[in-house]
C-alpha cells in the first residue's frame, strides 16, 4: 500500500508543493502578495519535505546511478557553495563583507576526490592524476583528494591545488600571465 501511494503520489505532490514554494518564494523576493505568503512559504516548504522524501525513495536507483557516475557531487558542491554568500558578515550598507567566496570553496575542492575535482579543470580524473604526477607528485588513485596527495608528498595543499589548476602543459613551467588571461576570458 505504501509503495502504491509512493509511486502514484510522490512526484505529483512534490511538484505541487514545489510550485507553491516557488510562487510564494518569488513573491516574497519581490515583496509582492499578501502577508500570508511568508508563513505559507515557511510551513508548506516544511510539508514539501514529505513528498520530496517519497520522490527520492521512488527514484532511488537513479540517484544511486548519479552517485556511481560521479555526476551528483559537483552539483551538490555548487548548491552548497551558493549558500556561502548568505553567511558572510554584513557591511553597514547591508551587503556582504569583503570576504571572497572562493576562499570558502577551497576546503570543499581540496577534500573532494580527484575524479570529482577534475571537471572543474576541464579534464577527467585520470588526466588530473597524470598532470599532478608530471609535477613530481606521487598519485596512487583518482579517489585521492588534493589534501591527501599534498600530505602524502609533504607538500602544501595550496601548492598542489595550484598545480592541478595551472593552465598550459603538464610540466613545471609557470605562466601566470596566460592563466590570468584565460581566467578573464571565461567570464
mmCIF file of C-alpha atoms in Angstrom:
data_model
loop_
_atom_site.group_PDB
_atom_site.id
_atom_site.type_symbol
_atom_site.label_atom_id
_atom_site.label_comp_id
_atom_site.label_asym_id
_atom_site.label_seq_id
_atom_site.Cartn_x
_atom_site.Cartn_y
_atom_site.Cartn_z
ATOM 1 C CA UNK A 1 0.000 0.000 0.000
ATOM 2 C CA UNK A 2 2.818 2.420 0.895
ATOM 3 C CA UNK A 3 4.639 1.610 -2.353
ATOM 4 C CA UNK A 4 1.469 2.230 -4.378
ATOM 5 C CA UNK A 5 0.918 5.552 -2.613
ATOM 6 C CA UNK A 6 4.572 6.500 -3.119
ATOM 7 C CA UNK A 7 4.557 5.571 -6.815
ATOM 8 C CA UNK A 8 1.245 7.267 -7.506
ATOM 9 C CA UNK A 9 1.599 10.472 -5.469
ATOM 10 C CA UNK A 10 5.315 11.076 -4.682
ATOM 11 C CA UNK A 11 6.214 13.075 -7.794
ATOM 12 C CA UNK A 12 2.830 14.873 -8.196
ATOM 13 C CA UNK A 13 2.876 16.002 -4.547
ATOM 14 C CA UNK A 14 6.496 17.105 -4.871
ATOM 15 C CA UNK A 15 5.575 19.106 -7.974
ATOM 16 C CA UNK A 16 2.533 20.704 -6.322
ATOM 17 C CA UNK A 17 4.297 21.767 -3.151
ATOM 18 C CA UNK A 18 7.371 22.880 -5.090
ATOM 19 C CA UNK A 19 5.164 25.164 -7.232
ATOM 20 C CA UNK A 20 3.650 26.693 -4.084
ATOM 21 C CA UNK A 21 7.138 27.170 -2.627
ATOM 22 C CA UNK A 22 8.422 28.685 -5.885
ATOM 23 C CA UNK A 23 5.491 31.088 -6.325
ATOM 24 C CA UNK A 24 5.495 32.269 -2.716
ATOM 25 C CA UNK A 25 9.322 32.489 -2.745
ATOM 26 C CA UNK A 26 9.318 34.702 -5.857
ATOM 27 C CA UNK A 27 6.528 36.829 -4.380
ATOM 28 C CA UNK A 28 8.473 37.255 -1.135
ATOM 29 C CA UNK A 29 11.665 38.123 -3.024
ATOM 30 C CA UNK A 30 9.925 40.928 -4.944
ATOM 31 C CA UNK A 31 7.771 41.940 -1.937
ATOM 32 C CA UNK A 32 4.528 41.119 -3.741
ATOM 33 C CA UNK A 33 1.394 39.494 -2.436
ATOM 34 C CA UNK A 34 -0.347 39.277 0.892
ATOM 35 C CA UNK A 35 1.368 38.892 4.256
ATOM 36 C CA UNK A 36 0.093 35.302 4.377
ATOM 37 C CA UNK A 37 2.760 34.332 1.795
ATOM 38 C CA UNK A 38 5.536 34.358 4.397
ATOM 39 C CA UNK A 39 4.080 31.774 6.819
ATOM 40 C CA UNK A 40 2.646 29.843 3.846
ATOM 41 C CA UNK A 41 6.113 29.649 2.280
ATOM 42 C CA UNK A 42 7.776 28.543 5.523
ATOM 43 C CA UNK A 43 5.208 25.943 6.570
ATOM 44 C CA UNK A 44 4.482 24.438 3.177
ATOM 45 C CA UNK A 45 8.218 24.216 2.478
ATOM 46 C CA UNK A 46 8.367 22.012 5.577
ATOM 47 C CA UNK A 47 5.468 19.937 4.233
ATOM 48 C CA UNK A 48 7.346 19.663 0.904
ATOM 49 C CA UNK A 49 9.951 17.514 2.677
ATOM 50 C CA UNK A 50 7.500 14.576 2.912
ATOM 51 C CA UNK A 51 6.708 14.243 -0.820
ATOM 52 C CA UNK A 52 10.354 15.015 -1.595
ATOM 53 C CA UNK A 53 11.365 12.028 0.563
ATOM 54 C CA UNK A 54 8.767 9.895 -1.287
ATOM 55 C CA UNK A 55 10.183 11.117 -4.599
ATOM 56 C CA UNK A 56 13.721 10.180 -3.503
ATOM 57 C CA UNK A 57 12.611 6.721 -2.431
ATOM 58 C CA UNK A 58 10.760 6.198 -5.711
ATOM 59 C CA UNK A 59 13.804 7.310 -7.735
ATOM 60 C CA UNK A 60 16.476 5.759 -5.511
ATOM 61 C CA UNK A 61 18.052 3.713 -8.317
ATOM 62 C CA UNK A 62 18.533 6.813 -10.469
ATOM 63 C CA UNK A 63 20.050 8.685 -7.526
ATOM 64 C CA UNK A 64 22.492 5.824 -6.863
ATOM 65 C CA UNK A 65 23.458 5.885 -10.560
ATOM 66 C CA UNK A 66 24.227 9.616 -10.288
ATOM 67 C CA UNK A 67 26.489 8.824 -7.325
ATOM 68 C CA UNK A 68 28.234 5.967 -9.161
ATOM 69 C CA UNK A 69 28.891 8.122 -12.224
ATOM 70 C CA UNK A 70 30.118 10.962 -10.025
ATOM 71 C CA UNK A 71 27.664 13.415 -11.564
ATOM 72 C CA UNK A 72 25.950 14.220 -8.260
ATOM 73 C CA UNK A 73 28.901 15.657 -6.339
ATOM 74 C CA UNK A 74 29.733 18.788 -8.328
ATOM 75 C CA UNK A 75 26.077 19.987 -8.418
ATOM 76 C CA UNK A 76 25.855 19.359 -4.662
ATOM 77 C CA UNK A 77 29.077 21.314 -4.087
ATOM 78 C CA UNK A 78 27.801 24.164 -6.259
ATOM 79 C CA UNK A 79 24.490 24.195 -4.372
ATOM 80 C CA UNK A 80 26.279 24.194 -1.025
ATOM 81 C CA UNK A 81 28.725 26.876 -2.142
ATOM 82 C CA UNK A 82 25.846 29.069 -3.314
ATOM 83 C CA UNK A 83 24.724 29.341 0.307
ATOM 84 C CA UNK A 84 28.086 30.765 1.442
ATOM 85 C CA UNK A 85 27.219 34.348 0.473
ATOM 86 C CA UNK A 86 24.386 34.414 2.997
ATOM 87 C CA UNK A 87 26.739 33.565 5.877
ATOM 88 C CA UNK A 88 29.213 36.364 5.122
ATOM 89 C CA UNK A 89 29.299 39.250 7.616
ATOM 90 C CA UNK A 90 27.095 42.138 6.590
ATOM 91 C CA UNK A 91 28.643 45.560 5.991
ATOM 92 C CA UNK A 92 26.967 48.764 7.116
ATOM 93 C CA UNK A 93 25.420 49.079 3.626
ATOM 94 C CA UNK A 94 23.657 45.733 4.125
ATOM 95 C CA UNK A 95 25.746 43.925 1.513
ATOM 96 C CA UNK A 96 28.079 41.033 2.241
ATOM 97 C CA UNK A 97 31.519 41.961 3.509
ATOM 98 C CA UNK A 98 34.735 41.781 1.550
ATOM 99 C CA UNK A 99 35.409 38.077 2.082
ATOM 100 C CA UNK A 100 35.671 36.229 -1.191
ATOM 101 C CA UNK A 101 33.533 33.156 -1.708
ATOM 102 C CA UNK A 102 36.453 31.493 -3.498
ATOM 103 C CA UNK A 103 38.325 31.187 -0.207
ATOM 104 C CA UNK A 104 35.332 29.390 1.238
ATOM 105 C CA UNK A 105 35.286 26.923 -1.676
ATOM 106 C CA UNK A 106 38.924 25.850 -1.312
ATOM 107 C CA UNK A 107 38.261 23.387 1.537
ATOM 108 C CA UNK A 108 35.456 21.779 -0.478
ATOM 109 C CA UNK A 109 37.660 21.335 -3.537
ATOM 110 C CA UNK A 110 40.705 20.099 -1.629
ATOM 111 C CA UNK A 111 38.713 17.407 0.206
ATOM 112 C CA UNK A 112 36.890 16.020 -2.861
ATOM 113 C CA UNK A 113 38.353 13.086 -4.837
ATOM 114 C CA UNK A 114 40.306 13.974 -7.992
ATOM 115 C CA UNK A 115 37.585 12.329 -10.091
ATOM 116 C CA UNK A 116 35.139 14.981 -8.829
ATOM 117 C CA UNK A 117 37.539 17.930 -8.958
ATOM 118 C CA UNK A 118 38.850 17.170 -12.462
ATOM 119 C CA UNK A 119 35.793 18.504 -14.375
ATOM 120 C CA UNK A 120 36.481 21.926 -12.854
ATOM 121 C CA UNK A 121 39.853 21.812 -14.665
ATOM 122 C CA UNK A 122 38.192 20.556 -17.883
ATOM 123 C CA UNK A 123 39.612 17.028 -17.662
ATOM 124 C CA UNK A 124 38.820 13.638 -16.187
ATOM 125 C CA UNK A 125 40.267 12.155 -13.000
ATOM 126 C CA UNK A 126 42.951 10.163 -14.807
ATOM 127 C CA UNK A 127 44.180 13.225 -16.679
ATOM 128 C CA UNK A 128 44.357 15.251 -13.452
ATOM 129 C CA UNK A 129 46.221 12.430 -11.678
ATOM 130 C CA UNK A 130 48.695 12.320 -14.611
ATOM 131 C CA UNK A 131 49.118 16.105 -14.532
ATOM 132 C CA UNK A 132 49.970 16.025 -10.813
ATOM 133 C CA UNK A 133 52.345 13.088 -11.369
ATOM 134 C CA UNK A 134 54.082 15.132 -14.077
ATOM 135 C CA UNK A 135 54.748 17.730 -11.363
ATOM 136 C CA UNK A 136 56.673 15.065 -9.444
ATOM 137 C CA UNK A 137 53.899 14.086 -7.048
ATOM 138 C CA UNK A 138 53.025 10.513 -6.179
ATOM 139 C CA UNK A 139 49.356 9.964 -7.001
ATOM 140 C CA UNK A 140 48.009 6.464 -6.424
ATOM 141 C CA UNK A 141 44.327 6.866 -7.307
ATOM 142 C CA UNK A 142 41.654 9.167 -8.698
ATOM 143 C CA UNK A 143 39.904 8.662 -5.353
ATOM 144 C CA UNK A 144 42.612 10.630 -3.548
ATOM 145 C CA UNK A 145 41.871 14.223 -2.646
ATOM 146 C CA UNK A 146 44.188 17.174 -3.225
ATOM 147 C CA UNK A 147 44.702 17.329 0.564
ATOM 148 C CA UNK A 148 45.629 13.626 0.745
ATOM 149 C CA UNK A 149 48.069 13.963 -2.153
ATOM 150 C CA UNK A 150 49.661 17.022 -0.545
ATOM 151 C CA UNK A 151 50.061 15.227 2.790
ATOM 152 C CA UNK A 152 51.470 12.063 1.181
ATOM 153 C CA UNK A 153 54.026 14.123 -0.753
ATOM 154 C CA UNK A 154 54.962 16.520 2.060
ATOM 155 C CA UNK A 155 53.575 19.482 0.121
ATOM 156 C CA UNK A 156 51.349 22.421 0.949
ATOM 157 C CA UNK A 157 47.712 21.811 -0.073
ATOM 158 C CA UNK A 158 47.528 25.182 -1.837
ATOM 159 C CA UNK A 159 50.628 24.349 -3.907
ATOM 160 C CA UNK A 160 49.086 21.059 -5.076
ATOM 161 C CA UNK A 161 45.813 22.857 -5.822
ATOM 162 C CA UNK A 162 47.720 25.411 -7.906
ATOM 163 C CA UNK A 163 49.444 22.582 -9.817
ATOM 164 C CA UNK A 164 46.050 20.996 -10.516
ATOM 165 C CA UNK A 165 44.582 24.174 -11.977
ATOM 166 C CA UNK A 166 47.699 25.566 -13.636
ATOM 167 C CA UNK A 167 46.924 26.190 -17.294
ATOM 168 C CA UNK A 168 49.196 25.015 -20.060
ATOM 169 C CA UNK A 169 51.147 21.780 -20.260
ATOM 170 C CA UNK A 170 51.817 19.239 -17.579
ATOM 171 C CA UNK A 171 55.354 20.463 -16.979
ATOM 172 C CA UNK A 172 56.807 22.716 -14.324
ATOM 173 C CA UNK A 173 56.536 25.999 -16.192
ATOM 174 C CA UNK A 174 54.532 28.767 -14.508
ATOM 175 C CA UNK A 175 52.852 31.061 -16.994
ATOM 176 C CA UNK A 176 50.851 33.307 -14.678
ATOM 177 C CA UNK A 177 50.062 35.788 -17.437
ATOM 178 C CA UNK A 178 48.346 33.145 -19.550
ATOM 179 C CA UNK A 179 46.442 31.829 -16.548
ATOM 180 C CA UNK A 180 45.064 35.251 -15.718
ATOM 181 C CA UNK A 181 44.212 35.889 -19.368
ATOM 182 C CA UNK A 182 42.408 32.543 -19.672
ATOM 183 C CA UNK A 183 40.555 33.207 -16.415
ATOM 184 C CA UNK A 184 39.282 36.583 -17.626
ATOM 185 C CA UNK A 185 38.181 35.165 -20.978
ATOM 186 C CA UNK A 186 35.883 32.663 -19.250
ATOM 187 C CA UNK A 187 33.745 35.460 -17.819
#
